[in-house]
mmCIF file with all atom_site columns, C-alpha atoms in Angstrom:
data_model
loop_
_atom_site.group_PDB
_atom_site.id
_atom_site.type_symbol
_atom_site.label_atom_id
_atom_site.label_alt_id
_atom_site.label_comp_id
_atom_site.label_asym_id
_atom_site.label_entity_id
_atom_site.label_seq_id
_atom_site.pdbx_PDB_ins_code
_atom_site.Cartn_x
_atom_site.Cartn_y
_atom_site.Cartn_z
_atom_site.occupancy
_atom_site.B_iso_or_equiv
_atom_site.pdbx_formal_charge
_atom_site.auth_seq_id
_atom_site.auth_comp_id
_atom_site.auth_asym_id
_atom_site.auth_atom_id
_atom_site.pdbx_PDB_model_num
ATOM 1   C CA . UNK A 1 1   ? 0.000   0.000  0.000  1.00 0.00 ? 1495 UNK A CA 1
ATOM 2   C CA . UNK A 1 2   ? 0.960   3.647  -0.606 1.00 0.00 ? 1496 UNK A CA 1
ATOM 3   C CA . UNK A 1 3   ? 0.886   4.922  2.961  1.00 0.00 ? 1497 UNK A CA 1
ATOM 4   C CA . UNK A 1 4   ? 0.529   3.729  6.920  1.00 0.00 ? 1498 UNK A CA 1
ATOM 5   C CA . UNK A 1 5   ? -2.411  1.861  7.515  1.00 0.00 ? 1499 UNK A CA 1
ATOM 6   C CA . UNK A 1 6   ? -4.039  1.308  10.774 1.00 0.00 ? 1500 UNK A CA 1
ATOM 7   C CA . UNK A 1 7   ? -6.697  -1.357 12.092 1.00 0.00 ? 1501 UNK A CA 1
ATOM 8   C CA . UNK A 1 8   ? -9.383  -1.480 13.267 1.00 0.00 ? 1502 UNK A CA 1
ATOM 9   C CA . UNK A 1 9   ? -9.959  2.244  12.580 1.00 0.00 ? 1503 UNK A CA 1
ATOM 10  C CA . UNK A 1 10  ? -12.908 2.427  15.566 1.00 0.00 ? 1504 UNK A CA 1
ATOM 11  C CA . UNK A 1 11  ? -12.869 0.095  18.661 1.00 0.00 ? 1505 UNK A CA 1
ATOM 12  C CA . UNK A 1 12  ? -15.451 0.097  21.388 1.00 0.00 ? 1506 UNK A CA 1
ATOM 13  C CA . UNK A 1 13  ? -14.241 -1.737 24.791 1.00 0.00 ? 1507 UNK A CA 1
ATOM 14  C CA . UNK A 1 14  ? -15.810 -2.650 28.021 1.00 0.00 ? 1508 UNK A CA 1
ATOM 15  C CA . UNK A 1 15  ? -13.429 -1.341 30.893 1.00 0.00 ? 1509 UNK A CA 1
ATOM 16  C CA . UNK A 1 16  ? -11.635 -4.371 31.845 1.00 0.00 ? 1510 UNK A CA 1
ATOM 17  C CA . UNK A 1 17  ? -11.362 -5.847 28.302 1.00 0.00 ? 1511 UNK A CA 1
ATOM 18  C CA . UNK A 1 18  ? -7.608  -6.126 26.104 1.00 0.00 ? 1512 UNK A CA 1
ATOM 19  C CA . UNK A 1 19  ? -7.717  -4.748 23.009 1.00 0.00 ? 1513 UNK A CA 1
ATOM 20  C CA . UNK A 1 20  ? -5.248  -5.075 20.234 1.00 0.00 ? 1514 UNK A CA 1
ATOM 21  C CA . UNK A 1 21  ? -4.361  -2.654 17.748 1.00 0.00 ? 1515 UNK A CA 1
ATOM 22  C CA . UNK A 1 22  ? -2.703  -3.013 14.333 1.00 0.00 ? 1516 UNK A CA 1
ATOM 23  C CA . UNK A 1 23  ? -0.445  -0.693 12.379 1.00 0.00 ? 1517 UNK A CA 1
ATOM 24  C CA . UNK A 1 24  ? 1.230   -1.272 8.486  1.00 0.00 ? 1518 UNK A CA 1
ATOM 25  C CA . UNK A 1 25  ? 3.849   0.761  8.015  1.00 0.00 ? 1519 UNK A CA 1
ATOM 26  C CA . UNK A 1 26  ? 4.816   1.844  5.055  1.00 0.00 ? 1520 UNK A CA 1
ATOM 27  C CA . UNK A 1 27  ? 7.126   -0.730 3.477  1.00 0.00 ? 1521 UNK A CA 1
ATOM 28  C CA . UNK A 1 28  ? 11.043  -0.105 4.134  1.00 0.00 ? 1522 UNK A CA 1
ATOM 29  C CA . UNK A 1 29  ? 10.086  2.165  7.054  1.00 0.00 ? 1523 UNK A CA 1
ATOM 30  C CA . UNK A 1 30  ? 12.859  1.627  9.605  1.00 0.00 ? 1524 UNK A CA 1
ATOM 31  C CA . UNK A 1 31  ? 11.121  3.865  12.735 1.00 0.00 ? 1525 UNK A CA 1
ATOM 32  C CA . UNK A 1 32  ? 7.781   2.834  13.738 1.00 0.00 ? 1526 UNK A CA 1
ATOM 33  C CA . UNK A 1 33  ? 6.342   5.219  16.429 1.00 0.00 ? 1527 UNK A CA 1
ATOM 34  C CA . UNK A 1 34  ? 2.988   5.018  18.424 1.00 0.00 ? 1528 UNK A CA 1
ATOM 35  C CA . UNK A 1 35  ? 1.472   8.372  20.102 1.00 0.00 ? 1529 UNK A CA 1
ATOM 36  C CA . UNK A 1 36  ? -1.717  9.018  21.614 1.00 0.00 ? 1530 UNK A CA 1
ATOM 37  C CA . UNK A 1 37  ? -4.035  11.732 21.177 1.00 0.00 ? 1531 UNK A CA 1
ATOM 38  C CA . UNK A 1 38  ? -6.576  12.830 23.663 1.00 0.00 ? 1532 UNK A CA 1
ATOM 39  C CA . UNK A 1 39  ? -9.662  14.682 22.329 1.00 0.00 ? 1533 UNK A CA 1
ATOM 40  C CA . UNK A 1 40  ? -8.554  18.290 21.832 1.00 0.00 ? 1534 UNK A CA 1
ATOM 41  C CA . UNK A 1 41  ? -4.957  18.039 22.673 1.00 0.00 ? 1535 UNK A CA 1
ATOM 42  C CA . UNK A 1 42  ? -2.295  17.114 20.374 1.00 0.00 ? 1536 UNK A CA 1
ATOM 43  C CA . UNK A 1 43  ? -0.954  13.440 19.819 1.00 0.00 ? 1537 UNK A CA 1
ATOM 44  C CA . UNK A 1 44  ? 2.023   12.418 22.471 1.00 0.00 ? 1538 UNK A CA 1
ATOM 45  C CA . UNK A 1 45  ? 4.429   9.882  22.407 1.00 0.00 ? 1539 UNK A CA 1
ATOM 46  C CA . UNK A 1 46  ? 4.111   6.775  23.564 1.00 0.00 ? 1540 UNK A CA 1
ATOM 47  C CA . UNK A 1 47  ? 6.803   4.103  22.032 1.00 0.00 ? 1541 UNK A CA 1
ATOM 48  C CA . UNK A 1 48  ? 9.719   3.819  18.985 1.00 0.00 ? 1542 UNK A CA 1
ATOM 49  C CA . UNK A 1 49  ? 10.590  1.173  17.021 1.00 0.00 ? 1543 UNK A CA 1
ATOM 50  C CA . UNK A 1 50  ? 14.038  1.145  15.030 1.00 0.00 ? 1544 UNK A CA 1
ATOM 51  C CA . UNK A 1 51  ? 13.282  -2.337 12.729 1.00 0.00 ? 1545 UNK A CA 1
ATOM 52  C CA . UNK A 1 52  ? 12.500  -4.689 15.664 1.00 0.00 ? 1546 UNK A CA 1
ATOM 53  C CA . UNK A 1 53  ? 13.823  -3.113 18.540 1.00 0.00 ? 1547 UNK A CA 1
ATOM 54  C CA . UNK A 1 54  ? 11.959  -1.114 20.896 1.00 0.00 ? 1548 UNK A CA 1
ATOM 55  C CA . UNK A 1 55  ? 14.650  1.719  21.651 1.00 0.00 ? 1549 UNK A CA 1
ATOM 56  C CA . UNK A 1 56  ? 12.423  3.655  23.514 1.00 0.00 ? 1550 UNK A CA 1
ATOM 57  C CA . UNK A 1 57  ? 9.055   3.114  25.601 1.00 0.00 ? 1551 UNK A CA 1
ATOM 58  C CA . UNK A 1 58  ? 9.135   5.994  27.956 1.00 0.00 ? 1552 UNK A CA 1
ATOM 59  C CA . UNK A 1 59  ? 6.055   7.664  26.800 1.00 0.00 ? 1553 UNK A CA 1
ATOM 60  C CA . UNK A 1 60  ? 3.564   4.271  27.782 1.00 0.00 ? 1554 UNK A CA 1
ATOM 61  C CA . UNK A 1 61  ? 1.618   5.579  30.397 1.00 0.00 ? 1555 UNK A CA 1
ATOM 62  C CA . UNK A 1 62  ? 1.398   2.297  32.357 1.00 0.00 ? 1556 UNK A CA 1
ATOM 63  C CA . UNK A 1 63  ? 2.572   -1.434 32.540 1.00 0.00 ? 1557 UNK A CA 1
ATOM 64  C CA . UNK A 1 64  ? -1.064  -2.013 30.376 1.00 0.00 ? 1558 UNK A CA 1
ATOM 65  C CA . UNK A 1 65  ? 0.625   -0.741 27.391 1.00 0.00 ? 1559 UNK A CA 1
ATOM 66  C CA . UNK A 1 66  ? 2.499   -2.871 25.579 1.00 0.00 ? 1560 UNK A CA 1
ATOM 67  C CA . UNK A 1 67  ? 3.702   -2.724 21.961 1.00 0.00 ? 1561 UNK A CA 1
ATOM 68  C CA . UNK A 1 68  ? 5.674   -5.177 19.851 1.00 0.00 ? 1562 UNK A CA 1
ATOM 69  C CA . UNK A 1 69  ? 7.060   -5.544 16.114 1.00 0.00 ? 1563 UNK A CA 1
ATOM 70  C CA . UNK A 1 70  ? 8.383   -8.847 15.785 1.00 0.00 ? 1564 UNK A CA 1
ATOM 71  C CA . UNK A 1 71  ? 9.396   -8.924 12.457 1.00 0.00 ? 1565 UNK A CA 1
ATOM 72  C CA . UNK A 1 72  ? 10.863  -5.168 12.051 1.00 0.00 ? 1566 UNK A CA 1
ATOM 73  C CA . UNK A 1 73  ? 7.185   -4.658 10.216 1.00 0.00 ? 1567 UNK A CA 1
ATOM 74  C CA . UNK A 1 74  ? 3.958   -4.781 11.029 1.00 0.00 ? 1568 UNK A CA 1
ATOM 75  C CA . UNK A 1 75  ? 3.348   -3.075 14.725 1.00 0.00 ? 1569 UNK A CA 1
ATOM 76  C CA . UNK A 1 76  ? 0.838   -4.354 17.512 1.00 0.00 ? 1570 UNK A CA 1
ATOM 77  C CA . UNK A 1 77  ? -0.248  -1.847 20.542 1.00 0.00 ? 1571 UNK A CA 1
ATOM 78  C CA . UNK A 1 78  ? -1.780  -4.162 23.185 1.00 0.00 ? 1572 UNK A CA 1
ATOM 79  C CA . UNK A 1 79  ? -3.442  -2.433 26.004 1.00 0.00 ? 1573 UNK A CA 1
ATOM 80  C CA . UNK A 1 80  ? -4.542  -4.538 28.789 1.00 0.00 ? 1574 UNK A CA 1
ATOM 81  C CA . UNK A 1 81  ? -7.506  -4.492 31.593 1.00 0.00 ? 1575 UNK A CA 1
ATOM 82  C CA . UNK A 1 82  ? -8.441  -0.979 29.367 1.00 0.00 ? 1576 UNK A CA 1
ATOM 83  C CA . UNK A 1 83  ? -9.743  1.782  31.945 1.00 0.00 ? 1577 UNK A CA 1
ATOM 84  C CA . UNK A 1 84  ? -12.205 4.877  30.412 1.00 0.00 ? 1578 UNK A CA 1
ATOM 85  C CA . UNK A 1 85  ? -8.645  6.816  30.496 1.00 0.00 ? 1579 UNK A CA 1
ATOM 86  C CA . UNK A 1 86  ? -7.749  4.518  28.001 1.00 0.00 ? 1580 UNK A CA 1
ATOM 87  C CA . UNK A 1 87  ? -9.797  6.246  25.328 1.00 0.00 ? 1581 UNK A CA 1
ATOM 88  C CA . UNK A 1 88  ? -8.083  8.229  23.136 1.00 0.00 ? 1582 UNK A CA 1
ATOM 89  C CA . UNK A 1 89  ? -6.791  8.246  18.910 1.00 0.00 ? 1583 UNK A CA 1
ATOM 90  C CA . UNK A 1 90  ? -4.070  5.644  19.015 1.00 0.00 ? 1584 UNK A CA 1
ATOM 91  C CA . UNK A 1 91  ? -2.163  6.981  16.054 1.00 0.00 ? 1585 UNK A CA 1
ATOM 92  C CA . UNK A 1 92  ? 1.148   5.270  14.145 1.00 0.00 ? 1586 UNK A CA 1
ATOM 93  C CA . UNK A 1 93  ? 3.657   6.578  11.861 1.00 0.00 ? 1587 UNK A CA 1
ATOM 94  C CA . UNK A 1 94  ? 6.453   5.315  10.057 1.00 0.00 ? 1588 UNK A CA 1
ATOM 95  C CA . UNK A 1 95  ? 9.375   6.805  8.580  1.00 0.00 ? 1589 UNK A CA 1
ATOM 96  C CA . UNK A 1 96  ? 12.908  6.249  7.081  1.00 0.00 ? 1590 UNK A CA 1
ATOM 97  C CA . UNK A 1 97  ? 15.734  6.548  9.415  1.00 0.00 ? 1591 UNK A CA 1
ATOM 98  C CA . UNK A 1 98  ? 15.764  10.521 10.733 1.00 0.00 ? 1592 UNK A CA 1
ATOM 99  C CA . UNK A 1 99  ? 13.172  11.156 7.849  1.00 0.00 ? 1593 UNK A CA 1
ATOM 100 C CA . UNK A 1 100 ? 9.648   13.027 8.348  1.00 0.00 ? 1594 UNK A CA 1
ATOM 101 C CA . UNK A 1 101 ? 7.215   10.887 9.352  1.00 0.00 ? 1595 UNK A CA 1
ATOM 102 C CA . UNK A 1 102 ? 4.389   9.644  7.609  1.00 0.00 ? 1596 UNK A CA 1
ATOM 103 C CA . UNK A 1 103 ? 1.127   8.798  9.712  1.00 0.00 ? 1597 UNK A CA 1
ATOM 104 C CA . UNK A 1 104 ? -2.016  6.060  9.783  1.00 0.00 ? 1598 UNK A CA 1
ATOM 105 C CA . UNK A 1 105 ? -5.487  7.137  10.008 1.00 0.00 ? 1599 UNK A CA 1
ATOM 106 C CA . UNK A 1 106 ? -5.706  6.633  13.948 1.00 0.00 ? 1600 UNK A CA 1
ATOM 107 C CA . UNK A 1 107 ? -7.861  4.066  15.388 1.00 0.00 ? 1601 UNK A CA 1
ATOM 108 C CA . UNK A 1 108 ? -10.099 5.340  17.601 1.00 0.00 ? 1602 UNK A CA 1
ATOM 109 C CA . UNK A 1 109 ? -10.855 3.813  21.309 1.00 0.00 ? 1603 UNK A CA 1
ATOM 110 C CA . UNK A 1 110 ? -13.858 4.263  23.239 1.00 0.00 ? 1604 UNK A CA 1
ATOM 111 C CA . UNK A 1 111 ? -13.814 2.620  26.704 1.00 0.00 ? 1605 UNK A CA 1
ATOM 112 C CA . UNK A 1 112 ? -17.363 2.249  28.207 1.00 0.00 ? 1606 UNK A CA 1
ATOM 113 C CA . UNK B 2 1   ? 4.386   25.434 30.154 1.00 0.00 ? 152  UNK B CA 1
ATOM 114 C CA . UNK B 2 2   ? 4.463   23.155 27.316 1.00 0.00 ? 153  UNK B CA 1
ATOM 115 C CA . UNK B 2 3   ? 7.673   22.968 24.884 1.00 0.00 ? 154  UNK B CA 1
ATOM 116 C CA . UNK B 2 4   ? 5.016   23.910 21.531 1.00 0.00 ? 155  UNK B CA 1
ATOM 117 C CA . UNK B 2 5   ? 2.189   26.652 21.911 1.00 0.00 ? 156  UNK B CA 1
ATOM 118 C CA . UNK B 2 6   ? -0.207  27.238 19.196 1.00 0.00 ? 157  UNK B CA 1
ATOM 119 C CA . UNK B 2 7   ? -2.577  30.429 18.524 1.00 0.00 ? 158  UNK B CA 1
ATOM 120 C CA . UNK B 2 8   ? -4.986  30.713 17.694 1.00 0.00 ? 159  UNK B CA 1
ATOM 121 C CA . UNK B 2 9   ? -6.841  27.691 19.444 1.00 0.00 ? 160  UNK B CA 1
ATOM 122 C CA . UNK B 2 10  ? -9.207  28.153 17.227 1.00 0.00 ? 161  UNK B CA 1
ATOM 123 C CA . UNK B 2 11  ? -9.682  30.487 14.383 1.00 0.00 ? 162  UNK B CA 1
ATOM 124 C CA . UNK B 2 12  ? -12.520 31.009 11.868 1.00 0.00 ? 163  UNK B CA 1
ATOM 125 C CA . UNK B 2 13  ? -12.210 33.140 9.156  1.00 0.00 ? 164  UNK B CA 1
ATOM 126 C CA . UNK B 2 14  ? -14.678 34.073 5.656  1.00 0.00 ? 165  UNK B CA 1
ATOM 127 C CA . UNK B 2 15  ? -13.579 31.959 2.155  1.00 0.00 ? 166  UNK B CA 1
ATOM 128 C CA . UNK B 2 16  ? -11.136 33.755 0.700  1.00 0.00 ? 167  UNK B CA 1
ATOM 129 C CA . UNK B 2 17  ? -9.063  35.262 3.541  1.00 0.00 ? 168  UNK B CA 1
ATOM 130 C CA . UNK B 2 18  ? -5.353  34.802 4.300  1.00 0.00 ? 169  UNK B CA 1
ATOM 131 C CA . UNK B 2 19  ? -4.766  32.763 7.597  1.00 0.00 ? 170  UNK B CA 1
ATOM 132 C CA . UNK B 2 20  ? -2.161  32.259 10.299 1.00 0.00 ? 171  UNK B CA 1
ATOM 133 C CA . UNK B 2 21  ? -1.479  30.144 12.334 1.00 0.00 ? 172  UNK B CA 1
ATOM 134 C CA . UNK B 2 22  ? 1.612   30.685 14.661 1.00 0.00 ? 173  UNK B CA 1
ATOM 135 C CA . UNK B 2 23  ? 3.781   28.313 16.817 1.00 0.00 ? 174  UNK B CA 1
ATOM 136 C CA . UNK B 2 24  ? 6.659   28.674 19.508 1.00 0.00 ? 175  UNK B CA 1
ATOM 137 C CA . UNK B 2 25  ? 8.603   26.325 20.786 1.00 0.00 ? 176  UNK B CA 1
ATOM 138 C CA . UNK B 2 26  ? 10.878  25.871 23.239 1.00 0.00 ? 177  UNK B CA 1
ATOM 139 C CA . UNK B 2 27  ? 13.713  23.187 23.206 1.00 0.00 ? 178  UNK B CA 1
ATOM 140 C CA . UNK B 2 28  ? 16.156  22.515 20.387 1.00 0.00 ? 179  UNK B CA 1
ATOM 141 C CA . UNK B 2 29  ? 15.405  21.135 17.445 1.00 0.00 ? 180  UNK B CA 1
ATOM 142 C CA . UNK B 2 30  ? 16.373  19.083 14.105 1.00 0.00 ? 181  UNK B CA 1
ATOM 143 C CA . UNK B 2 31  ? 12.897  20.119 12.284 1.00 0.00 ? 182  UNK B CA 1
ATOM 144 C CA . UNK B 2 32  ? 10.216  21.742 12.615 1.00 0.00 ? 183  UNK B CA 1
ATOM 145 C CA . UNK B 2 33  ? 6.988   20.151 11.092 1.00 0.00 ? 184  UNK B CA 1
ATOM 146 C CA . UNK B 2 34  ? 3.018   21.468 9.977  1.00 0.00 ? 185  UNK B CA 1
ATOM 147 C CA . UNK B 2 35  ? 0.837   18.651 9.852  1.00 0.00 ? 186  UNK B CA 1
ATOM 148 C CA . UNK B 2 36  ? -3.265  18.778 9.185  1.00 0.00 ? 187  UNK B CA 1
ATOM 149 C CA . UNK B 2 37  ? -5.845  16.665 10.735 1.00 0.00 ? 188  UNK B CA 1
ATOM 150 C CA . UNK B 2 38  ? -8.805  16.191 9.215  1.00 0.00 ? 189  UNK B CA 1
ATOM 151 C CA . UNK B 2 39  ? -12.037 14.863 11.349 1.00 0.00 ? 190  UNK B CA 1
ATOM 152 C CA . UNK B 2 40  ? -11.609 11.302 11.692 1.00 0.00 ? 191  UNK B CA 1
ATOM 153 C CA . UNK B 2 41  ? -7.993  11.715 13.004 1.00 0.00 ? 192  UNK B CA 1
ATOM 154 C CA . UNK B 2 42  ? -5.902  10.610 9.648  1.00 0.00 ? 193  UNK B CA 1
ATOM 155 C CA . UNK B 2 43  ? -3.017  13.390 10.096 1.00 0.00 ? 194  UNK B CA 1
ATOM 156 C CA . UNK B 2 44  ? -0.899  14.609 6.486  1.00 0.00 ? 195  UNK B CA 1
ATOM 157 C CA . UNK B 2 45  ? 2.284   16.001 6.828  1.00 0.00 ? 196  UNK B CA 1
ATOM 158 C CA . UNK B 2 46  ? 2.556   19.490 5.103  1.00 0.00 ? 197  UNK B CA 1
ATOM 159 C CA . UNK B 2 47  ? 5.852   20.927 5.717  1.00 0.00 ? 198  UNK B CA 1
ATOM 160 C CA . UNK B 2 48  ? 8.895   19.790 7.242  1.00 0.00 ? 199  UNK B CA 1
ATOM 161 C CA . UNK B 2 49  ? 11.571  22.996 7.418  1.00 0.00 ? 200  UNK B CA 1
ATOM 162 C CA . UNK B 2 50  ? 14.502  23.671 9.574  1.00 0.00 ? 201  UNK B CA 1
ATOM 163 C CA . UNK B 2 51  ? 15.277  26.543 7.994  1.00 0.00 ? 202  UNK B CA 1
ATOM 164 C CA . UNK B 2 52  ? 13.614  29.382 6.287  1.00 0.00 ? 203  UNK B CA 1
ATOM 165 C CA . UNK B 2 53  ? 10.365  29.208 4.199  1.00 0.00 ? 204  UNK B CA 1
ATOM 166 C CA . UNK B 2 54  ? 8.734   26.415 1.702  1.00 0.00 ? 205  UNK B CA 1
ATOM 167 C CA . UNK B 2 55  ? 5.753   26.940 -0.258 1.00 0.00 ? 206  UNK B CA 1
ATOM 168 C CA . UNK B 2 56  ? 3.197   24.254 -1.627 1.00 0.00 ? 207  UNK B CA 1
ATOM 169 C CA . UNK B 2 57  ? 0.162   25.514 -3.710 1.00 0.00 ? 208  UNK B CA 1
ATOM 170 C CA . UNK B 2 58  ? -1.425  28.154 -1.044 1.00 0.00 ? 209  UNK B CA 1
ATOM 171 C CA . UNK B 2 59  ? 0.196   27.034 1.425  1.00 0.00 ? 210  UNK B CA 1
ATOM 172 C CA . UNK B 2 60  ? 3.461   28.876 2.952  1.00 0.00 ? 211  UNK B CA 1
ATOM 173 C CA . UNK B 2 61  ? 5.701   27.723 5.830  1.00 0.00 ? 212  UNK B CA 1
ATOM 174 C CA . UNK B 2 62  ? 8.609   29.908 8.135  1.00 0.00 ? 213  UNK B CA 1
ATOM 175 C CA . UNK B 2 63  ? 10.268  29.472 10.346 1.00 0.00 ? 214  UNK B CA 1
ATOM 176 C CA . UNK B 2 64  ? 12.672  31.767 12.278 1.00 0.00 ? 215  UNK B CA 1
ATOM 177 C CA . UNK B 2 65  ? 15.390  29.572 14.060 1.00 0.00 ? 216  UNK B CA 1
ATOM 178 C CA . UNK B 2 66  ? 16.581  32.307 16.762 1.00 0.00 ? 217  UNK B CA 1
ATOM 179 C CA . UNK B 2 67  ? 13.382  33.524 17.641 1.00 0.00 ? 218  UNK B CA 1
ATOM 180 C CA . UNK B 2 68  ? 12.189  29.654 17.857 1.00 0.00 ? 219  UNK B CA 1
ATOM 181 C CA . UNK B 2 69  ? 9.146   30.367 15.759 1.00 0.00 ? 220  UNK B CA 1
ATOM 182 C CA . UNK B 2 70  ? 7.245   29.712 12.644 1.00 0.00 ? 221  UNK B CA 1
ATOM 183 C CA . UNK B 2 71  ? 3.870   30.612 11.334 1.00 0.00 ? 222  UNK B CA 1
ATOM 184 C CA . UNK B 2 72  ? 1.641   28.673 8.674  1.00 0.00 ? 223  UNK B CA 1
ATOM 185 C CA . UNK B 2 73  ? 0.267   30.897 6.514  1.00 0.00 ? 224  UNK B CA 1
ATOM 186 C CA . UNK B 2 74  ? -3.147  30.129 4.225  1.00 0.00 ? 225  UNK B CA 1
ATOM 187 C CA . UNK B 2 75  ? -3.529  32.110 0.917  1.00 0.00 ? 226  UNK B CA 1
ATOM 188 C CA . UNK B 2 76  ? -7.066  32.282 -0.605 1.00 0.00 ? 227  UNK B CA 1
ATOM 189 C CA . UNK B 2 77  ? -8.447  30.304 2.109  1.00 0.00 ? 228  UNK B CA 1
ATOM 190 C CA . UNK B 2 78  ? -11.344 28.100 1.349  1.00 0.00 ? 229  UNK B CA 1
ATOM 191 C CA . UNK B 2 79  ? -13.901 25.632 2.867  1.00 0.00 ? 230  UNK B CA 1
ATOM 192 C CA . UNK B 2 80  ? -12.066 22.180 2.123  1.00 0.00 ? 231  UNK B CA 1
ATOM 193 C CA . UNK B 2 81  ? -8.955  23.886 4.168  1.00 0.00 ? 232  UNK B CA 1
ATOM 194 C CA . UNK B 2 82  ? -11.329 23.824 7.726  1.00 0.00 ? 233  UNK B CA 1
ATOM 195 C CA . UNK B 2 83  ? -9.310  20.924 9.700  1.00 0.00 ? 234  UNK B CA 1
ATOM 196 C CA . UNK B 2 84  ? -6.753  21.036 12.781 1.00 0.00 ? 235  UNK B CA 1
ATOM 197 C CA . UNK B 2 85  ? -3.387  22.237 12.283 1.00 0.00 ? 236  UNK B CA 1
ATOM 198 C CA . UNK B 2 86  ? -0.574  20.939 14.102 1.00 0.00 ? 237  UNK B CA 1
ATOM 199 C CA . UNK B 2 87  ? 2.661   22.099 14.771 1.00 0.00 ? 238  UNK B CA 1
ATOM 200 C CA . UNK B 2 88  ? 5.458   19.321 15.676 1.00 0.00 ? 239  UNK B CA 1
ATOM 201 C CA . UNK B 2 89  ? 9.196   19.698 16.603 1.00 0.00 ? 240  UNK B CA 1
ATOM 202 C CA . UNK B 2 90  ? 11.158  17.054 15.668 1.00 0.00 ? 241  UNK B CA 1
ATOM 203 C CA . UNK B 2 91  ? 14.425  16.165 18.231 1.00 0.00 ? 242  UNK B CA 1
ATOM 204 C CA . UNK B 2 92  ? 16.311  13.374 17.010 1.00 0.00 ? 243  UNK B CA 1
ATOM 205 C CA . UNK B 2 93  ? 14.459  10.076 15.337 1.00 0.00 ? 244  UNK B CA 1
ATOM 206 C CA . UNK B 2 94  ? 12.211  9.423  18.152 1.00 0.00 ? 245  UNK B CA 1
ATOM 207 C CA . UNK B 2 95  ? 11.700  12.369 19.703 1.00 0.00 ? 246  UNK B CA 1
ATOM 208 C CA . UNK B 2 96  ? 8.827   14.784 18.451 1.00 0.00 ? 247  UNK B CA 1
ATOM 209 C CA . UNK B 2 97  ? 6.747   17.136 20.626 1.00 0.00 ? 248  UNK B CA 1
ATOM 210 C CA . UNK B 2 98  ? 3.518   18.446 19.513 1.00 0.00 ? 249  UNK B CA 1
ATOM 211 C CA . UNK B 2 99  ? 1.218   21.654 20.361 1.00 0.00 ? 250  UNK B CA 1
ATOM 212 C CA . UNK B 2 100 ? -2.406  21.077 20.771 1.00 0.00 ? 251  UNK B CA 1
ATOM 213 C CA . UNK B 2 101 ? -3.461  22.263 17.152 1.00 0.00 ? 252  UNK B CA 1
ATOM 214 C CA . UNK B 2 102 ? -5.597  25.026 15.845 1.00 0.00 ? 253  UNK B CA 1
ATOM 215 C CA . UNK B 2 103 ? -8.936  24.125 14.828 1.00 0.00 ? 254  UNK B CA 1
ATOM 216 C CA . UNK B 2 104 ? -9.442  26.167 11.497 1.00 0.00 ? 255  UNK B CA 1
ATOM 217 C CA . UNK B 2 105 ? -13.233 26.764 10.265 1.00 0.00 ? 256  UNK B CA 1
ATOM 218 C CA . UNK B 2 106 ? -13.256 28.376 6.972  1.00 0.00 ? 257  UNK B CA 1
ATOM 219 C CA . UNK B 2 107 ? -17.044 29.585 6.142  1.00 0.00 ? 258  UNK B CA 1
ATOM 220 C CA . UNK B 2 108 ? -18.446 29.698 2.526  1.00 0.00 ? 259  UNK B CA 1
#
């Protein structure tokens, strides 16, 4: 595909449920990053990718949040035991090493 | 205080008026980057400058390195141009602060 994609692009959880969510980079895309983005405020970071390697996770806000990229390629944002907090535009981007980056439609999480 | 400030918060303006949007920051940086956000949250990247001023169709970028500020400017603004603009500062690969946006309504 031409850009970053991001699935699903609207999730509705009960508090206390996991939810997964799934970001394509763009193909050759080295850095992988995750932010979030509370309603009205800009995104902030959450976690960096460089291939595989998770070189930075400082911006998860608790040990919920977990992210992975197993393969140096596809991306997987777990959040576990999700509180209303939680909700938020999970957002991805992708770039080439100290490049701009380009960034997914969001998905969208509403905790009820 | 928060490393990027945005004004206006939010700004509406007639079709056909020329826009700006301003943004400070406060840390070092490698680049400084406009992005747009349309409802829906998918977010374009529309400049990314660390010096001086780019230009793409009606839209114009600066950025003044000393004074650690750069405007967005709108030419001919229309309808289809109502969205959020973000400014970002980029510090290093995985290091990018945002400001909270300016919500732009452009009226027919």
């Amino acid at each position: 595909g031409a850009g970053v994609s991001q699935s699903p692009r609207y999730k509705v959880a009960k508090r206390g449920q996991d939810v997964a969510l799934r970001c394509d980079p763009i193909s050759g895309h080295v850095s992988l990053f995750w932010y979030q983005q509370a309603l009205g405020q800009g995104p902030e970071f959450l976690t960096y990718f460089q291939n595989e390697a998770q070189l930075d996770k400082s911006g998860l806000p608790s040990d919920r949040f977990f992210a992975e990229r197993p393969e140096g390629s596809v991306s997987t944002l777990k959040i576990q035991r999700t509180q209303q907090e939680d909700s938020a535009v999970y957002l991805c981007a992708s770039s080439s090493l100290g490049y701009e980056q380009y960034f997914g439609p969001g998905t969208r999480l509403t905790v009820t | 205080k928060n490393e990027v400030e945005q004004s206006p918060q939010n700004l509406t303006a007639q079709e056909g008026e020329f826009i700006t949007i301003n943004c400070s920051y406060s840390v070092g940086i490698s680049a400084l980057h406009w992005l747009q956000q349309h409802p829906g949250g998918g977010i374009v990247s529309l400049f990314m400058l660390s010096s001086g001023k780019k230009k793409h169709g009606r839209l114009i970028a600066t950025i003044n390195i000393q004074e650690k500020h750069s405007s967005l400017h709108i030419t001919a603004s229309h309808p289809r141009d109502s969205a959020v603009y973000i400014c970002a500062v980029g510090r290093g690969n995985n290091d990018m602060r945002f400001g909270a946006g300016t919500r732009l309504t452009v009226k027919p």
